[in-house]
Short mmCIF file of N, CA and C in Angstrom, two decimals:
data_model
loop_
_atom_site.label_atom_id
_atom_site.label_comp_id
_atom_site.label_asym_id
_atom_site.label_seq_id
_atom_site.Cartn_x
_atom_site.Cartn_y
_atom_site.Cartn_z
N MET A 190 103.99 110.46 91.72
CA MET A 190 102.74 109.87 92.16
C MET A 190 103.07 108.68 93.06
N SER A 191 102.36 108.57 94.14
CA SER A 191 102.55 107.43 95.03
C SER A 191 101.25 106.67 95.17
N TYR A 192 101.34 105.47 95.73
CA TYR A 192 100.16 104.64 95.93
C TYR A 192 99.10 105.39 96.74
N VAL A 193 99.51 106.12 97.74
CA VAL A 193 98.59 106.82 98.63
C VAL A 193 97.75 107.84 97.87
N ASN A 194 98.29 108.47 96.85
CA ASN A 194 97.59 109.52 96.12
C ASN A 194 96.73 109.02 94.96
N LEU A 195 96.72 107.73 94.71
CA LEU A 195 95.93 107.21 93.60
C LEU A 195 94.45 107.21 93.96
N PRO A 196 93.59 107.56 93.01
CA PRO A 196 92.15 107.51 93.29
C PRO A 196 91.70 106.07 93.45
N PRO A 197 90.68 105.82 94.29
CA PRO A 197 90.18 104.46 94.48
C PRO A 197 89.78 103.83 93.16
N GLY A 198 90.13 102.57 93.00
CA GLY A 198 89.78 101.84 91.78
C GLY A 198 90.73 102.08 90.62
N ASN A 199 91.74 102.93 90.82
CA ASN A 199 92.73 103.20 89.79
C ASN A 199 93.45 101.91 89.43
N ILE A 200 93.69 101.68 88.15
CA ILE A 200 94.33 100.44 87.69
C ILE A 200 95.70 100.26 88.34
N LEU A 201 96.45 101.34 88.53
CA LEU A 201 97.77 101.23 89.16
C LEU A 201 97.64 100.82 90.61
N GLN A 202 96.61 101.33 91.28
CA GLN A 202 96.38 100.95 92.67
C GLN A 202 96.09 99.45 92.75
N ASN A 203 95.24 98.96 91.86
CA ASN A 203 94.91 97.53 91.86
C ASN A 203 96.13 96.67 91.54
N LEU A 204 96.95 97.11 90.60
CA LEU A 204 98.17 96.37 90.28
C LEU A 204 99.12 96.33 91.47
N TYR A 205 99.25 97.45 92.16
CA TYR A 205 100.11 97.52 93.34
C TYR A 205 99.62 96.52 94.39
N LEU A 206 98.31 96.53 94.65
CA LEU A 206 97.75 95.62 95.65
C LEU A 206 97.96 94.17 95.25
N ARG A 207 97.75 93.86 94.00
CA ARG A 207 97.94 92.48 93.54
C ARG A 207 99.40 92.04 93.68
N GLU A 208 100.33 92.93 93.36
CA GLU A 208 101.75 92.60 93.52
C GLU A 208 102.08 92.32 94.97
N ARG A 209 101.56 93.15 95.88
CA ARG A 209 101.81 92.94 97.31
C ARG A 209 101.20 91.62 97.76
N LEU A 210 99.99 91.33 97.31
CA LEU A 210 99.32 90.08 97.69
C LEU A 210 100.09 88.86 97.20
N GLU A 211 100.59 88.93 95.98
CA GLU A 211 101.37 87.81 95.46
C GLU A 211 102.62 87.59 96.31
N PHE A 212 103.25 88.68 96.74
CA PHE A 212 104.41 88.59 97.62
C PHE A 212 104.03 87.92 98.94
N TYR A 213 102.93 88.39 99.55
CA TYR A 213 102.48 87.82 100.83
C TYR A 213 102.07 86.36 100.67
N SER A 214 101.44 86.03 99.55
CA SER A 214 100.99 84.66 99.32
C SER A 214 102.15 83.67 99.34
N LYS A 215 103.29 84.11 98.83
CA LYS A 215 104.46 83.24 98.81
C LYS A 215 105.08 83.11 100.20
N SER A 216 104.88 84.12 101.06
CA SER A 216 105.54 84.16 102.36
C SER A 216 104.69 83.59 103.49
N LEU A 217 103.37 83.60 103.34
CA LEU A 217 102.47 83.21 104.42
C LEU A 217 101.78 81.89 104.12
N SER A 218 101.64 81.05 105.15
CA SER A 218 100.97 79.77 104.95
C SER A 218 99.45 79.91 104.95
N GLU A 219 98.91 80.88 105.69
CA GLU A 219 97.47 81.10 105.73
C GLU A 219 97.13 82.41 105.04
N LYS A 220 96.09 82.38 104.24
CA LYS A 220 95.67 83.58 103.52
C LYS A 220 94.53 84.25 104.28
N LYS A 221 94.89 84.94 105.36
CA LYS A 221 93.92 85.66 106.19
C LYS A 221 94.41 87.08 106.39
N PHE A 222 93.45 88.02 106.51
CA PHE A 222 93.84 89.41 106.73
C PHE A 222 92.88 90.11 107.67
N LEU A 223 93.36 91.19 108.24
CA LEU A 223 92.57 92.10 109.06
C LEU A 223 92.80 93.50 108.50
N GLU A 224 91.73 94.15 108.05
CA GLU A 224 91.86 95.52 107.56
C GLU A 224 91.19 96.46 108.55
N ILE A 225 91.98 97.29 109.18
CA ILE A 225 91.47 98.27 110.14
C ILE A 225 91.26 99.58 109.40
N GLY A 226 90.05 100.13 109.52
CA GLY A 226 89.70 101.32 108.74
C GLY A 226 89.40 100.93 107.31
N SER A 227 88.55 99.94 107.14
CA SER A 227 88.31 99.35 105.82
C SER A 227 87.52 100.22 104.86
N GLY A 228 86.83 101.23 105.37
CA GLY A 228 86.11 102.15 104.49
C GLY A 228 85.18 101.43 103.53
N LYS A 229 85.30 101.72 102.25
CA LYS A 229 84.43 101.10 101.24
C LYS A 229 84.92 99.72 100.80
N GLY A 230 86.03 99.28 101.35
CA GLY A 230 86.49 97.92 101.08
C GLY A 230 87.30 97.73 99.82
N TYR A 231 87.93 98.79 99.31
CA TYR A 231 88.72 98.66 98.08
C TYR A 231 89.85 97.65 98.24
N VAL A 232 90.57 97.75 99.35
CA VAL A 232 91.69 96.84 99.57
C VAL A 232 91.17 95.43 99.85
N SER A 233 90.17 95.34 100.71
CA SER A 233 89.61 94.03 101.06
C SER A 233 89.07 93.29 99.85
N SER A 234 88.45 94.01 98.93
CA SER A 234 87.87 93.35 97.75
C SER A 234 88.94 92.69 96.90
N VAL A 235 90.12 93.29 96.83
CA VAL A 235 91.21 92.67 96.07
C VAL A 235 91.67 91.40 96.78
N PHE A 236 91.81 91.45 98.10
CA PHE A 236 92.18 90.27 98.88
C PHE A 236 91.16 89.15 98.66
N LEU A 237 89.88 89.49 98.75
CA LEU A 237 88.81 88.49 98.61
C LEU A 237 88.81 87.86 97.23
N LYS A 238 89.03 88.65 96.19
CA LYS A 238 89.05 88.13 94.82
C LYS A 238 90.18 87.15 94.60
N MET A 239 91.23 87.27 95.42
CA MET A 239 92.37 86.37 95.29
C MET A 239 92.27 85.18 96.24
N GLY A 240 91.09 85.01 96.85
CA GLY A 240 90.86 83.83 97.67
C GLY A 240 91.22 83.95 99.13
N TRP A 241 91.54 85.14 99.60
CA TRP A 241 91.85 85.34 101.00
C TRP A 241 90.56 85.44 101.80
N LYS A 242 90.65 85.18 103.11
CA LYS A 242 89.54 85.38 104.03
C LYS A 242 89.96 86.46 105.01
N GLY A 243 89.00 87.31 105.40
CA GLY A 243 89.41 88.37 106.29
C GLY A 243 88.31 89.05 107.05
N ILE A 244 88.76 89.99 107.85
CA ILE A 244 87.89 90.80 108.68
C ILE A 244 88.15 92.26 108.34
N GLY A 245 87.07 93.02 108.15
CA GLY A 245 87.17 94.46 107.93
C GLY A 245 86.56 95.18 109.11
N ILE A 246 87.28 96.15 109.64
CA ILE A 246 86.81 96.90 110.80
C ILE A 246 86.78 98.38 110.44
N ASP A 247 85.69 99.04 110.79
CA ASP A 247 85.58 100.48 110.57
C ASP A 247 84.61 101.05 111.59
N LEU A 248 84.81 102.30 111.97
CA LEU A 248 83.90 102.97 112.91
C LEU A 248 82.62 103.44 112.23
N ASN A 249 82.67 103.63 110.93
CA ASN A 249 81.53 104.12 110.17
C ASN A 249 80.54 102.98 109.93
N GLU A 250 79.28 103.19 110.32
CA GLU A 250 78.27 102.14 110.21
C GLU A 250 78.02 101.71 108.77
N SER A 251 78.00 102.66 107.84
CA SER A 251 77.77 102.29 106.44
C SER A 251 78.94 101.49 105.88
N ALA A 252 80.15 101.76 106.36
CA ALA A 252 81.31 100.97 105.94
C ALA A 252 81.17 99.53 106.43
N CYS A 253 80.69 99.36 107.65
CA CYS A 253 80.48 98.02 108.20
C CYS A 253 79.42 97.27 107.40
N GLU A 254 78.37 97.96 106.99
CA GLU A 254 77.34 97.33 106.15
C GLU A 254 77.93 96.91 104.80
N ASN A 255 78.78 97.75 104.25
CA ASN A 255 79.43 97.42 102.98
C ASN A 255 80.34 96.20 103.15
N ASN A 256 81.04 96.12 104.28
CA ASN A 256 81.89 94.96 104.55
C ASN A 256 81.08 93.68 104.52
N LYS A 257 79.88 93.72 105.09
CA LYS A 257 79.01 92.54 105.09
C LYS A 257 78.65 92.14 103.66
N LYS A 258 78.36 93.14 102.81
CA LYS A 258 78.01 92.86 101.42
C LYS A 258 79.18 92.22 100.67
N LEU A 259 80.40 92.62 101.04
CA LEU A 259 81.59 92.06 100.41
C LEU A 259 81.88 90.64 100.90
N GLY A 260 81.27 90.27 102.02
CA GLY A 260 81.52 88.94 102.59
C GLY A 260 82.59 88.93 103.65
N LEU A 261 82.92 90.11 104.18
CA LEU A 261 83.91 90.20 105.25
C LEU A 261 83.26 89.93 106.59
N ALA A 262 83.97 89.23 107.45
CA ALA A 262 83.53 89.11 108.83
C ALA A 262 83.68 90.48 109.46
N ASN A 263 82.82 90.80 110.40
CA ASN A 263 82.86 92.12 111.04
C ASN A 263 82.88 92.00 112.54
#
């Protein structure tokens, strides 16, 4: 099983994302992100919960509306 094959919201997927974020937090001075192809915002929501600020971009109009609900700049 790999990260790519995990269903959205899977606990292992969230743990993987949190581990990556903790790594990035130690390496980067600014907590900002750009998610291209943000879809329903699963990845962005983890970043936001950890205090990051970001932009989500998607071609799908409903995905962009969801990004606004999450508090992402669009």
